[in-house]
Amino acid sequence: MAIGKLYIGRKVRELRQINKATQAQFAERIGISVSYLNQIENNQRPVSAAVLIALAEKFRVDLSDLSAGEGDRLLSALTEALNDPLFEAQSASLQELKLVAQNAPGVAHALIACHRAYRHNSEQLASIDDTLGRSPGIAENTPYEEVRDFFHFVDNYIHDLDIAAERLAAEIGLGEADPSAPLAAFLERAHGVRIRKALTEDDMIRSYDRQAKILTLNAYLPAATRDFQMALQIAQLSLPDMIDQIARNAGFRTTEAFEICRIGLQNYVAGALILPYRVFMEAARALRHDLDLLAMRFGASLEQVCHRLSTLQRPGAKGVPIFFARIDRAGNITKRHSAAKLQFARFGAACPLWNAHQAFEQPGRIIRQLAETPDGVRYLCFATQISKGGRGFRKPQQHYALALGCEISYADSFVYADDLDLDNRAAFDPIGISCRICARGQCPSRAMPPLKGRLVIDHDRRAALPYALREN
């Protein structure tokens, strides 16, 4: 079995911890020395073919799970950062970046964090005239970006919380049924919390009175949203120590980031309660990932279903690797995760050729697309529009597109692939990731030139774009 050098220390360490084994116990089971295991876990040595086979046989691990994941995400983020003109004099080859991502992930993360800080500071300076005398603007996003990167680089899967939520869901009696009654009953039985519904047209979604132990929910909310808020309250009351410890271990630089992460982790538990891992994954496979049927079976919203599909990354029991994003009308990606090779840009809007934007033109429908990225990888993409808010005639609504997809080799697992010509390469639309880092030079839909693109300006000729890109 011939393999390249594979540095998967974090995944091996997580597998050992999941099995509650010491280094000595784990090393003995896979037939290596403790010192070799320690070197593997610290990315000082690659895993050998014999170790990979032992991991697969002893722990029922899919070898493809070990070689994918954070490396692709880290490489994508690092490549995007180094595409900034700031680094033009220090350009690195793809092979060099792969070596950094595999062998020195800490250095890669530090460089990405430095680039993020540089961008925020530059943007803040550029808009100083507009922000003088007002509250800080762009810089306030830094804690949010930090937390979003935390979830991105842990594969959008928090093992300890997911396991705890699955056990709690079984105790509560959650599964393929309306979760409202079991959630309310558990809150009162386990925590003495009563549910009250308020007929209010304001923006209040939930309000918890800690003294009276009353959780007030807006009666005008959809049932799936009220259920999610009850599940979130259970997360706050049932798993506070575990949530706080995970947030502390993340090592955030600010209190704001720590608190934002706590909210994110509470939301994670709420989703895992309503859609328990194994029950939901089995249903997704049986229904071939039909979003509407999954939402109806579990009494959940489309967004809850889509988000949960993106978290099915449990070692040894992974779901189909998909990408998921929530996009607003301006093309801003407000949620993102990818377990596929496609990795979203961390800055800038989404590619205008992506079918996600068409979802706004056809509300209530699932829009399908066969697409190919510049690296030659082909995808099945599907998207739909959702609306939020708008409780009453005078209340504004927010509209988003939910976009999902998988590499074409997994397309048969999705009902949305039926009757599409997956073997016809001409049927695939060329899409990019973001204009600022896309290398396609002949795209008339460009919003801006690529960061490192060399422009050719011809005053005597005008095409769709007022410039051309010089070929290297």
XYZ file of C-alpha atoms in Angstrom:
472
model
C 0.000 0.000 0.000
C 1.773 3.154 -1.195
C 0.861 6.428 0.482
C 2.363 9.902 0.657
C 3.463 11.356 3.927
C 0.352 11.764 6.028
C 0.388 13.901 9.166
C -2.880 13.361 11.039
C -1.829 13.877 14.654
C -4.980 15.707 15.734
C -7.260 13.028 14.303
C -5.299 10.199 15.902
C -5.355 11.995 19.255
C -9.128 12.575 18.967
C -9.677 8.897 18.102
C -7.662 7.860 21.161
C -9.580 10.258 23.410
C -12.938 9.117 22.031
C -11.986 5.568 23.021
C -10.845 6.805 26.462
C -7.414 5.227 26.081
C -4.047 6.329 27.388
C -1.178 6.623 24.931
C 0.226 3.352 26.254
C -3.085 1.506 25.805
C -3.691 2.954 22.352
C -0.141 2.233 21.151
C -0.423 -1.373 22.294
C -3.693 -1.889 20.417
C -2.248 -0.708 17.101
C 1.123 -2.374 17.654
C 3.500 0.593 17.890
C 5.650 2.129 20.608
C 4.409 4.906 22.876
C 7.162 7.206 21.629
C 6.083 6.683 17.997
C 2.454 7.400 18.926
C 3.515 10.548 20.745
C 5.428 11.689 17.666
C 2.416 10.959 15.443
C 0.053 12.932 17.683
C 2.413 15.899 17.638
C 2.841 15.737 13.832
C 6.547 14.989 14.219
C 6.264 11.818 12.150
C 3.797 10.687 9.487
C 1.661 7.590 9.894
C 2.793 4.492 8.038
C 0.600 2.228 5.931
C 0.729 -0.410 8.702
C -0.567 2.097 11.273
C -3.382 3.177 8.937
C -4.453 -0.437 8.452
C -4.329 -1.057 12.208
C -6.490 2.008 12.871
C -9.015 0.823 10.293
C -9.154 -2.738 11.654
C -9.039 -2.046 15.391
C -11.286 1.022 15.501
C -13.387 0.588 12.330
C -12.152 3.876 10.920
C -12.713 4.784 7.280
C -9.272 5.577 5.860
C -10.746 8.358 3.726
C -11.937 10.052 6.925
C -8.358 10.231 8.180
C -6.888 11.862 5.110
C -9.577 14.546 4.662
C -10.886 17.327 6.827
C -8.935 20.089 8.517
C -6.048 19.863 6.051
C -8.268 20.977 3.163
C -9.847 23.779 5.176
C -6.532 24.981 6.563
C -4.873 24.876 3.146
C -7.769 26.822 1.608
C -7.663 29.524 4.300
C -3.877 29.771 4.117
C -3.932 30.050 0.323
C -6.547 32.801 0.507
C -4.505 34.746 3.058
C -1.320 34.509 1.002
C -3.169 35.683 -2.111
C -3.313 39.117 -0.487
C -1.014 41.562 -2.324
C 0.621 42.148 1.060
C 2.513 38.868 0.475
C 3.289 39.409 -3.213
C 7.033 39.423 -2.643
C 6.819 36.223 -0.564
C 4.605 34.060 -2.777
C 4.663 30.340 -1.957
C 3.938 27.351 -4.140
C 0.971 25.070 -3.471
C 3.345 22.303 -2.389
C 4.991 24.601 0.158
C 1.598 25.582 1.556
C 0.603 21.905 1.833
C 3.756 21.206 3.826
C 2.978 24.066 6.216
C -0.652 22.978 6.665
C 0.342 19.363 7.335
C 3.514 19.795 9.371
C 3.020 23.116 11.139
C -0.728 23.744 11.509
C -0.094 26.041 14.478
C 2.012 28.315 12.312
C -0.665 28.267 9.594
C -3.388 29.233 12.072
C -1.201 32.033 13.467
C -0.565 33.428 9.983
C -4.282 33.317 9.161
C -5.087 35.131 12.412
C -2.468 37.787 11.646
C -3.911 38.299 8.174
C -7.422 38.612 9.602
C -6.231 41.263 12.068
C -4.389 43.091 9.270
C -7.548 43.189 7.148
C -9.706 44.513 9.962
C -7.198 47.202 10.877
C -6.807 48.256 7.240
C -10.571 48.461 6.746
C -10.998 50.406 9.954
C -8.357 52.929 8.910
C -9.939 53.267 5.468
C -13.310 54.122 7.008
C -12.011 56.297 9.848
C -13.793 59.391 8.524
C -17.127 57.611 8.738
C -16.549 56.122 12.166
C -15.179 59.160 14.015
C -17.474 60.033 16.870
C -19.436 56.812 16.511
C -19.199 53.407 18.064
C -16.487 51.128 16.619
C -17.623 49.519 13.398
C -15.692 46.958 11.456
C -13.397 45.986 14.302
C -16.374 44.675 16.271
C -16.563 41.739 13.864
C -13.259 40.319 15.050
C -14.649 38.138 17.904
C -17.369 36.825 15.602
C -14.842 35.939 12.910
C -12.674 34.244 15.533
C -15.562 32.057 16.690
C -16.599 31.257 13.126
C -13.061 30.070 12.407
C -13.140 27.946 15.578
C -16.175 25.990 14.344
C -14.724 25.857 10.831
C -11.480 24.235 11.926
C -13.074 21.697 14.304
C -15.039 20.355 11.323
C -18.253 21.919 12.662
C -18.526 18.888 14.940
C -18.084 18.931 18.744
C -17.823 15.275 19.738
C -18.374 15.493 23.501
C -21.388 17.775 23.121
C -22.886 15.662 20.344
C -22.605 12.466 22.379
C -24.056 14.169 25.464
C -26.921 15.622 23.418
C -27.713 12.246 21.874
C -27.932 10.651 25.313
C -30.071 13.514 26.567
C -32.372 13.210 23.543
C -32.929 9.532 24.362
C -33.722 10.448 27.984
C -36.183 13.129 26.881
C -37.773 10.875 24.287
C -36.862 12.891 21.198
C -36.745 11.327 17.774
C -38.937 11.202 14.709
C -41.915 12.984 16.227
C -43.142 16.426 17.247
C -40.608 17.463 19.920
C -42.700 20.220 21.540
C -44.383 18.191 24.298
C -41.309 16.140 25.350
C -39.125 19.281 25.493
C -41.605 21.207 27.619
C -42.183 18.221 29.907
C -38.427 17.711 30.451
C -37.833 21.383 31.234
C -40.434 21.260 33.972
C -39.518 17.803 35.299
C -35.717 18.204 35.334
C -35.316 21.941 35.912
C -38.655 23.216 37.224
C -38.986 25.538 34.223
C -42.451 26.388 32.937
C -43.241 27.507 29.386
C -45.290 30.608 28.705
C -46.316 31.907 25.286
C -46.587 35.644 24.756
C -48.651 37.296 22.025
C -46.138 39.986 21.117
C -45.337 41.485 17.734
C -41.913 42.804 18.719
C -38.576 41.127 17.981
C -38.552 39.029 21.157
C -37.966 35.352 20.426
C -37.336 34.022 23.924
C -36.940 35.437 27.408
C -35.921 33.417 30.459
C -36.689 34.592 33.997
C -34.057 32.885 36.153
C -35.792 33.703 39.430
C -39.299 32.608 38.468
C -37.995 29.829 36.176
C -40.315 30.831 33.363
C -39.308 30.585 29.721
C -41.395 32.949 27.610
C -41.624 32.245 23.886
C -43.174 34.412 21.208
C -46.442 32.745 20.224
C -46.165 34.037 16.668
C -42.965 32.096 16.024
C -43.065 28.957 13.868
C -43.322 25.790 15.957
C -39.849 24.624 14.871
C -38.306 27.867 16.161
C -40.070 27.581 19.524
C -38.901 23.978 19.840
C -35.323 25.027 19.089
C -35.492 27.696 21.806
C -36.723 25.145 24.340
C -33.865 22.846 23.337
C -31.430 25.743 23.731
C -32.738 26.353 27.243
C -32.164 22.692 28.051
C -28.598 23.058 26.766
C -27.980 26.026 29.056
C -29.358 24.228 32.101
C -28.179 20.656 31.491
C -24.656 21.034 30.060
C -23.283 24.389 31.297
C -19.954 23.066 32.585
C -19.134 21.110 29.436
C -20.043 24.066 27.216
C -17.961 26.504 29.267
C -14.959 24.169 29.319
C -14.973 23.737 25.545
C -15.191 27.507 25.069
C -12.336 28.074 27.542
C -10.159 25.454 25.852
C -10.533 27.305 22.554
C -8.281 30.048 23.934
C -10.151 33.055 22.573
C -8.428 36.408 22.859
C -11.441 38.359 24.108
C -14.359 37.907 26.476
C -16.690 38.765 23.605
C -15.427 35.835 21.532
C -15.752 33.500 24.542
C -19.389 34.524 25.082
C -20.224 34.288 21.372
C -18.751 30.794 21.331
C -20.890 29.796 24.317
C -23.974 30.829 22.351
C -22.738 28.857 19.353
C -22.160 25.774 21.486
C -25.589 26.091 23.074
C -27.103 26.300 19.596
C -25.079 23.238 18.613
C -26.563 21.219 21.484
C -30.074 22.424 20.633
C -29.710 21.185 17.056
C -28.244 17.881 18.238
C -31.161 17.394 20.651
C -33.899 17.959 18.089
C -32.061 15.953 15.433
C -30.224 13.150 17.322
C -27.126 12.018 15.442
C -27.699 8.373 14.534
C -31.481 8.596 14.177
C -31.188 11.644 11.948
C -28.340 10.228 9.840
C -30.230 6.986 9.217
C -33.322 8.940 8.201
C -31.258 11.164 5.896
C -29.856 8.111 4.129
C -33.236 6.412 3.871
C -34.886 9.553 2.456
C -31.881 10.296 0.221
C -31.420 13.658 1.924
C -34.804 15.035 0.878
C -34.847 18.271 2.884
C -38.612 18.713 2.975
C -39.286 15.150 4.124
C -36.591 15.357 6.800
C -38.045 18.620 8.093
C -41.534 17.129 8.305
C -40.371 13.872 9.901
C -38.509 15.629 12.728
C -40.716 18.707 13.108
C -37.731 20.897 12.256
C -37.135 23.840 9.935
C -35.283 23.558 6.643
C -32.375 25.549 8.048
C -32.126 23.266 11.092
C -32.036 20.229 8.804
C -29.414 21.736 6.480
C -27.204 22.839 9.361
C -27.432 19.435 11.020
C -26.459 17.663 7.804
C -23.246 19.706 7.825
C -22.337 18.474 11.330
C -22.509 14.725 10.624
C -18.757 14.292 11.055
C -18.527 11.778 13.918
C -15.351 9.668 13.650
C -16.239 6.199 12.420
C -19.837 7.193 11.637
C -19.660 10.095 9.222
C -22.469 11.208 6.989
C -22.063 12.230 3.363
C -19.481 15.048 3.165
C -21.376 18.142 2.063
C -20.888 21.881 1.965
C -23.491 24.189 3.473
C -23.907 27.945 3.408
C -26.541 30.517 4.246
C -26.374 33.550 1.973
C -28.160 36.895 2.092
C -29.386 38.863 -0.914
C -26.103 40.772 -1.143
C -24.195 37.509 -1.521
C -22.689 37.631 1.964
C -22.122 34.195 3.478
C -23.581 34.357 6.981
C -23.078 30.658 7.755
C -20.590 28.347 6.111
C -19.108 24.915 6.465
C -17.671 22.373 4.098
C -16.697 18.779 4.656
C -16.132 18.553 0.883
C -13.125 19.767 -1.088
C -14.919 23.029 -1.844
C -13.913 25.551 0.806
C -15.666 28.904 1.057
C -13.711 32.142 0.947
C -13.355 33.687 4.384
C -13.726 37.212 2.971
C -15.868 38.567 0.172
C -19.155 37.472 -1.364
C -20.007 34.184 -3.048
C -19.449 33.519 -6.750
C -22.279 35.133 -8.787
C -22.459 32.060 -11.049
C -23.469 29.832 -8.151
C -27.109 28.723 -8.269
C -27.649 29.873 -4.675
C -28.438 33.358 -5.980
C -31.200 32.003 -8.228
C -33.052 30.717 -5.168
C -34.205 34.275 -4.443
C -35.887 34.374 -7.857
C -37.858 31.165 -7.283
C -38.959 31.062 -3.623
C -40.307 27.767 -2.376
C -38.430 25.673 -4.933
C -35.274 23.572 -4.774
C -32.891 24.888 -7.442
C -30.373 22.363 -8.796
C -27.046 22.868 -10.516
C -24.135 20.793 -11.756
C -20.994 22.857 -11.205
C -17.236 22.609 -11.617
C -14.669 24.644 -9.680
C -11.356 25.857 -11.160
C -9.506 22.879 -9.667
C -11.582 20.528 -11.844
C -13.720 19.081 -9.034
C -17.392 18.637 -9.965
C -20.341 19.092 -7.598
C -24.075 18.598 -7.298
C -25.428 21.867 -5.851
C -28.948 22.616 -4.648
C -30.420 25.677 -2.975
C -33.676 27.079 -1.666
C -34.873 30.330 -0.183
C -36.144 30.797 3.366
C -37.678 33.823 5.072
C -37.370 34.953 8.668
C -39.104 37.589 10.748
C -42.068 39.393 9.315
C -44.489 38.748 12.176
C -47.257 41.065 11.036
C -47.830 43.284 8.031
C -45.437 46.055 9.071
C -42.561 43.860 10.194
C -39.652 43.415 7.772
C -38.668 39.973 6.578
C -35.151 38.677 6.093
C -34.583 36.434 3.096
C -31.744 33.935 2.825
C -30.664 31.215 0.433
C -29.674 27.872 1.892
C -27.104 26.252 -0.364
C -25.846 22.686 -0.100
C -23.912 20.301 -2.264
C -21.617 17.333 -2.532
C -18.892 16.076 -4.821
C -20.359 14.286 -7.782
C -19.176 10.875 -6.557
C -21.754 11.139 -3.733
C -24.594 12.483 -5.895
C -26.546 9.207 -5.909
C -27.141 9.691 -2.167
C -29.339 12.717 -2.943
C -32.798 12.722 -4.481
C -31.835 15.979 -6.196
C -29.479 14.127 -8.556
C -32.297 12.160 -10.183
C -32.682 12.753 -13.948
C -29.516 14.897 -14.153
C -26.847 13.928 -16.684
C -23.949 13.429 -14.287
C -21.674 11.928 -16.955
C -21.912 14.857 -19.351
C -19.072 17.218 -18.508
C -20.607 19.906 -20.709
C -23.612 20.022 -18.340
C -21.467 21.429 -15.529
C -21.394 25.197 -15.033
C -17.993 26.745 -14.264
C -18.128 28.443 -10.864
C -15.503 29.916 -8.590
C -15.139 30.476 -4.885
C -14.862 34.245 -4.690
C -13.900 36.793 -7.356
C -11.016 38.067 -5.265
C -9.219 34.684 -5.358
C -10.668 33.078 -8.519
C -8.118 32.457 -11.280
C -10.611 32.265 -14.169
C -9.624 35.057 -16.502
C -12.506 34.963 -19.015
C -15.445 35.214 -16.609
C -17.756 38.115 -17.598
C -19.508 37.964 -14.217
C -16.494 39.178 -12.263
C -17.236 41.740 -9.566
C -13.544 42.556 -9.134
C -10.152 41.416 -10.434
C -8.330 38.700 -8.498
C -6.067 40.065 -5.799
C -2.907 38.956 -7.550
C -4.168 39.315 -11.086
C -2.051 41.332 -13.500
C -4.386 43.589 -15.468
C -4.162 44.508 -19.130
C -5.890 47.779 -20.036
C -6.659 48.393 -23.714
C -8.102 51.864 -24.382
C -9.055 50.869 -27.940
C -11.050 47.760 -27.129
C -13.830 47.111 -24.633
C -15.370 43.755 -23.730
C -17.774 42.812 -20.926
C -15.027 43.681 -18.439
C -13.016 46.912 -18.762
C -9.793 44.947 -18.346
C -8.220 41.618 -19.199
C -6.021 39.407 -17.058
C -2.484 38.797 -18.189
C -1.713 35.096 -18.533
C 1.377 33.967 -16.636
